[in-house]
Amino acid sequence: QKEVEQDPGPLSVPEGAIVSLNCTYSNSAFQYFMWYRQYSRKGPELLMYTYSSGNKEDGRFTAQVDKSSKYISLFIRDSQPSDSATYLCAMSGLGGSEKLVFGKGMKLTVNP
Amino acid sequence: GAVVSQHPSRVICKSGTSVKIECRSLDFQATTMFWYRQFPKKSLMLMATSNEGSKATYEQGVEKDKFLINHASLTLSTLTVTSAHPEDSSFYICSATQDSGTNEKLFFGSGTQLSVL
């Protein structure tokens, strides 16, 4: 079993839809959870950074962490064509600066 | 956010040649930089951690003699793929941290697509 599992998709939705992206993990030592957005042939950019369990909201984006289930989610409300990108989850251990372990990334297309 | 510049963005080379990729932190000093490679539909895989003024730390399975990393200053790290072969073709990405205490201050370059013929 890989440390971080993420369905690579692709996922195609109409503009305005609510998008749900998920990752599961096996390492209970993970404490920090991140979501990155990566446009084609570009480096990832940090969208959400969370610690431990709970929710975090930033504009149209909401990150959820359920450590008991080893499951994290990213929700995108009112999705826009500009949200079309690959979304990667990443996580690290207690140190906060420890090596990041990434999911494969989910390719999202939002159709106008 | 902080800017990390990576060059070149794309390089095509012949098998057996060496290729150098540069990673610069433009508006901050980065004591630590990281190098990743990414295959299509695969995760970013950490290759090595580079600390300014010291030898890089390579991940298991990464050949240090093939992927030479130099971090000579607080704003520049280079990755040299020596004697490149077609199987080295991949997307290479660097990142630099503005604060070694947290991944929240980790910023990525725009990547280099290496194609070895």
Short mmCIF file of C-alpha atoms in Angstrom, two decimals:
data_model
loop_
_atom_site.label_atom_id
_atom_site.label_comp_id
_atom_site.label_asym_id
_atom_site.label_seq_id
_atom_site.Cartn_x
_atom_site.Cartn_y
_atom_site.Cartn_z
CA GLN A 1 0.00 0.00 0.00
CA LYS A 2 1.36 3.40 -1.01
CA GLU A 3 1.67 5.98 1.74
CA VAL A 4 -0.66 8.41 -0.04
CA GLU A 5 -3.39 7.38 -2.44
CA GLN A 6 -5.12 9.82 -4.76
CA ASP A 7 -7.42 9.01 -7.65
CA PRO A 8 -5.69 10.52 -10.69
CA GLY A 9 -8.99 11.08 -12.51
CA PRO A 10 -9.42 12.86 -14.83
CA LEU A 11 -12.46 14.70 -13.53
CA SER A 12 -14.56 16.94 -15.74
CA VAL A 13 -17.30 19.18 -14.34
CA PRO A 14 -19.44 22.06 -15.59
CA GLU A 15 -18.74 25.60 -14.48
CA GLY A 16 -20.34 26.36 -11.13
CA ALA A 17 -20.21 22.78 -9.86
CA ILE A 18 -18.93 21.81 -6.43
CA VAL A 19 -15.80 19.72 -6.77
CA SER A 20 -14.63 17.20 -4.20
CA LEU A 21 -11.06 15.91 -4.29
CA ASN A 22 -9.81 13.29 -1.87
CA CYS A 23 -6.74 11.51 -0.63
CA THR A 24 -6.24 8.65 1.77
CA TYR A 25 -3.07 7.80 3.60
CA SER A 26 -1.64 5.02 5.67
CA ASN A 27 1.01 6.70 7.83
CA SER A 28 -0.51 7.81 11.12
CA ALA A 29 2.52 10.02 11.77
CA PHE A 30 1.35 12.55 9.20
CA GLN A 31 0.23 15.73 10.93
CA TYR A 32 0.46 18.41 8.26
CA PHE A 33 -1.72 18.25 5.18
CA MET A 34 -1.48 20.35 2.06
CA TRP A 35 -3.20 20.82 -1.24
CA TYR A 36 -1.29 22.11 -4.23
CA ARG A 37 -2.51 23.25 -7.61
CA GLN A 38 -0.33 22.57 -10.62
CA TYR A 39 -0.98 23.97 -14.05
CA SER A 40 0.35 22.06 -17.02
CA ARG A 41 4.16 22.03 -17.16
CA LYS A 42 4.43 24.33 -14.15
CA GLY A 43 5.49 23.88 -10.56
CA PRO A 44 2.92 23.29 -7.81
CA GLU A 45 1.57 26.24 -5.85
CA LEU A 46 0.25 25.89 -2.32
CA LEU A 47 -3.52 26.24 -1.96
CA MET A 48 -4.26 25.05 1.54
CA TYR A 49 -2.12 24.16 4.55
CA THR A 50 -3.69 22.46 7.54
CA TYR A 51 -2.52 20.88 10.75
CA SER A 52 -4.18 17.84 12.30
CA SER A 53 -7.93 17.24 11.98
CA GLY A 54 -10.57 19.80 11.16
CA ASN A 55 -11.70 22.18 8.46
CA LYS A 56 -10.10 25.22 6.91
CA GLU A 57 -11.78 27.59 4.52
CA ASP A 58 -10.23 30.10 2.12
CA GLY A 59 -12.60 31.73 -0.32
CA ARG A 60 -14.11 29.05 -2.55
CA PHE A 61 -11.78 26.38 -1.17
CA THR A 62 -12.34 24.23 1.91
CA ALA A 63 -9.89 21.65 3.19
CA GLN A 64 -11.01 18.88 5.53
CA VAL A 65 -8.86 16.46 7.46
CA ASP A 66 -10.20 13.37 9.21
CA LYS A 67 -7.25 11.76 10.92
CA SER A 68 -9.34 8.97 12.41
CA SER A 69 -10.17 7.79 8.88
CA LYS A 70 -6.83 8.90 7.39
CA TYR A 71 -8.78 10.84 4.81
CA ILE A 72 -8.43 14.39 3.53
CA SER A 73 -10.58 16.38 1.14
CA LEU A 74 -10.52 19.58 -0.83
CA PHE A 75 -13.81 21.16 -1.86
CA ILE A 76 -14.06 23.81 -4.54
CA ARG A 77 -17.30 25.77 -4.64
CA ASP A 78 -18.61 27.58 -7.70
CA SER A 79 -15.85 26.07 -9.82
CA GLN A 80 -14.46 28.20 -12.63
CA PRO A 81 -12.66 27.29 -15.86
CA SER A 82 -9.55 28.87 -14.34
CA ASP A 83 -9.65 26.13 -11.69
CA SER A 84 -8.75 23.61 -14.40
CA ALA A 85 -5.45 22.14 -13.25
CA THR A 86 -3.98 19.15 -11.49
CA TYR A 87 -4.52 19.09 -7.73
CA LEU A 88 -2.02 17.28 -5.56
CA CYS A 89 -2.39 16.41 -1.93
CA ALA A 90 0.75 16.28 0.18
CA MET A 91 1.50 15.51 3.78
CA SER A 92 4.33 15.46 6.25
CA GLY A 93 5.11 14.39 9.77
CA LEU A 94 5.15 16.10 13.11
CA GLY A 95 8.14 18.31 12.42
CA GLY A 96 6.24 20.53 10.02
CA SER A 97 9.24 20.80 7.75
CA GLU A 98 9.72 17.12 7.16
CA LYS A 99 9.81 15.58 3.74
CA LEU A 100 6.55 15.97 1.83
CA VAL A 101 4.85 12.87 0.48
CA PHE A 102 2.65 13.63 -2.50
CA GLY A 103 -0.36 11.98 -4.05
CA LYS A 104 -0.37 11.35 -7.79
CA GLY A 105 -2.54 14.38 -8.49
CA MET A 106 -6.08 14.63 -9.87
CA LYS A 107 -6.53 16.39 -13.20
CA LEU A 108 -9.60 18.62 -13.06
CA THR A 109 -11.27 20.27 -16.03
CA VAL A 110 -14.03 22.82 -15.48
CA ASN A 111 -16.03 23.34 -18.64
CA PRO A 112 -17.59 26.75 -19.37
CA GLY B 1 4.37 34.46 -2.41
CA ALA B 2 8.09 34.15 -2.84
CA VAL B 3 9.49 33.47 -6.28
CA VAL B 4 11.61 30.52 -7.28
CA SER B 5 13.01 30.67 -10.79
CA GLN B 6 14.02 27.51 -12.63
CA HIS B 7 15.88 27.34 -15.94
CA PRO B 8 15.68 26.07 -18.55
CA SER B 9 12.00 25.27 -18.80
CA ARG B 10 12.61 22.74 -21.52
CA VAL B 11 15.71 20.98 -22.78
CA ILE B 12 16.28 18.35 -25.41
CA CYS B 13 19.64 16.61 -25.49
CA LYS B 14 21.36 13.66 -27.04
CA SER B 15 21.98 10.50 -25.09
CA GLY B 16 25.32 10.61 -23.27
CA THR B 17 25.44 14.37 -22.79
CA SER B 18 25.09 16.25 -19.51
CA VAL B 19 22.42 18.78 -18.70
CA LYS B 20 22.47 21.44 -15.99
CA ILE B 21 19.30 22.84 -14.44
CA GLU B 22 19.37 25.97 -12.28
CA CYS B 23 17.09 26.86 -9.42
CA ARG B 24 17.17 30.37 -7.95
CA SER B 25 15.29 31.95 -5.08
CA LEU B 26 14.72 35.48 -6.35
CA ASP B 27 13.55 37.38 -3.31
CA PHE B 28 14.67 35.34 -0.33
CA GLN B 29 17.61 33.35 0.92
CA ALA B 30 17.06 29.63 0.87
CA THR B 31 19.25 27.57 3.13
CA THR B 32 17.53 24.45 1.87
CA MET B 33 16.43 23.52 -1.63
CA PHE B 34 14.84 20.33 -2.86
CA TRP B 35 14.87 18.54 -6.19
CA TYR B 36 12.01 16.38 -7.44
CA ARG B 37 11.17 14.47 -10.55
CA GLN B 38 7.69 13.86 -11.83
CA PHE B 39 6.62 11.29 -14.39
CA PRO B 40 3.25 11.62 -16.18
CA LYS B 41 0.39 10.63 -13.89
CA LYS B 42 2.83 9.93 -11.07
CA SER B 43 3.59 11.65 -7.79
CA LEU B 44 6.35 14.16 -7.32
CA MET B 45 9.24 12.11 -6.01
CA LEU B 46 11.86 13.77 -3.88
CA MET B 47 15.32 13.13 -5.28
CA ALA B 48 17.53 15.06 -2.91
CA THR B 49 17.73 17.76 -0.29
CA SER B 50 20.34 20.42 -0.85
CA ASN B 51 21.76 22.57 1.93
CA GLU B 52 23.88 25.59 1.17
CA GLY B 53 27.56 24.88 1.61
CA SER B 54 27.24 21.16 2.27
CA LYS B 55 26.74 17.95 0.37
CA ALA B 56 23.26 17.08 -0.78
CA THR B 57 21.30 14.30 0.88
CA TYR B 58 19.94 11.87 -1.67
CA GLU B 59 16.82 9.74 -1.35
CA GLN B 60 17.11 6.00 -1.52
CA GLY B 61 17.51 4.78 -5.07
CA VAL B 62 18.77 8.09 -6.48
CA GLU B 63 22.27 7.86 -7.93
CA LYS B 64 24.35 10.70 -6.53
CA ASP B 65 26.97 10.33 -9.26
CA LYS B 66 24.35 10.67 -11.95
CA PHE B 67 22.42 13.55 -10.44
CA LEU B 68 24.99 16.04 -9.24
CA ILE B 69 23.67 18.76 -6.97
CA ASN B 70 25.51 21.93 -6.07
CA HIS B 71 24.20 24.54 -3.66
CA ALA B 72 26.98 27.08 -3.69
CA SER B 73 25.01 30.08 -2.49
CA LEU B 74 21.87 30.90 -0.52
CA THR B 75 19.99 31.68 -3.72
CA LEU B 76 21.22 29.10 -6.22
CA SER B 77 21.17 25.33 -6.49
CA THR B 78 21.99 23.38 -9.63
CA LEU B 79 21.14 19.85 -10.70
CA THR B 80 23.34 18.27 -13.35
CA VAL B 81 22.11 15.12 -15.05
CA THR B 82 25.30 13.44 -16.18
CA SER B 83 25.50 11.13 -19.17
CA ALA B 84 21.78 11.42 -19.70
CA HIS B 85 19.84 8.53 -21.18
CA PRO B 86 16.27 8.30 -22.47
CA GLU B 87 15.07 6.86 -19.16
CA ASP B 88 16.15 10.12 -17.51
CA SER B 89 13.53 11.98 -19.53
CA SER B 90 11.19 13.50 -16.99
CA PHE B 91 9.89 16.72 -15.48
CA TYR B 92 12.32 18.01 -12.87
CA ILE B 93 11.14 20.52 -10.27
CA CYS B 94 13.03 22.36 -7.59
CA SER B 95 11.70 23.97 -4.46
CA ALA B 96 13.17 26.32 -1.92
CA THR B 97 12.15 27.04 1.60
CA GLN B 98 11.91 30.49 3.09
CA ASP B 99 11.63 29.02 6.56
CA SER B 100 13.19 25.66 7.25
CA GLY B 101 10.79 25.18 10.15
CA THR B 102 7.67 24.76 8.07
CA ASN B 103 6.57 23.42 4.69
CA GLU B 104 4.12 26.29 4.47
CA LYS B 105 6.98 28.47 3.29
CA LEU B 106 8.07 26.05 0.60
CA PHE B 107 7.93 27.43 -2.94
CA PHE B 108 8.35 25.56 -6.19
CA GLY B 109 10.06 26.45 -9.42
CA SER B 110 8.20 26.13 -12.71
CA GLY B 111 9.93 22.90 -13.64
CA THR B 112 12.20 21.66 -16.43
CA GLN B 113 11.04 19.15 -19.00
CA LEU B 114 14.04 17.06 -19.98
CA SER B 115 13.85 14.96 -23.13
CA VAL B 116 16.80 12.72 -23.91
CA LEU B 117 16.94 11.42 -27.47
#
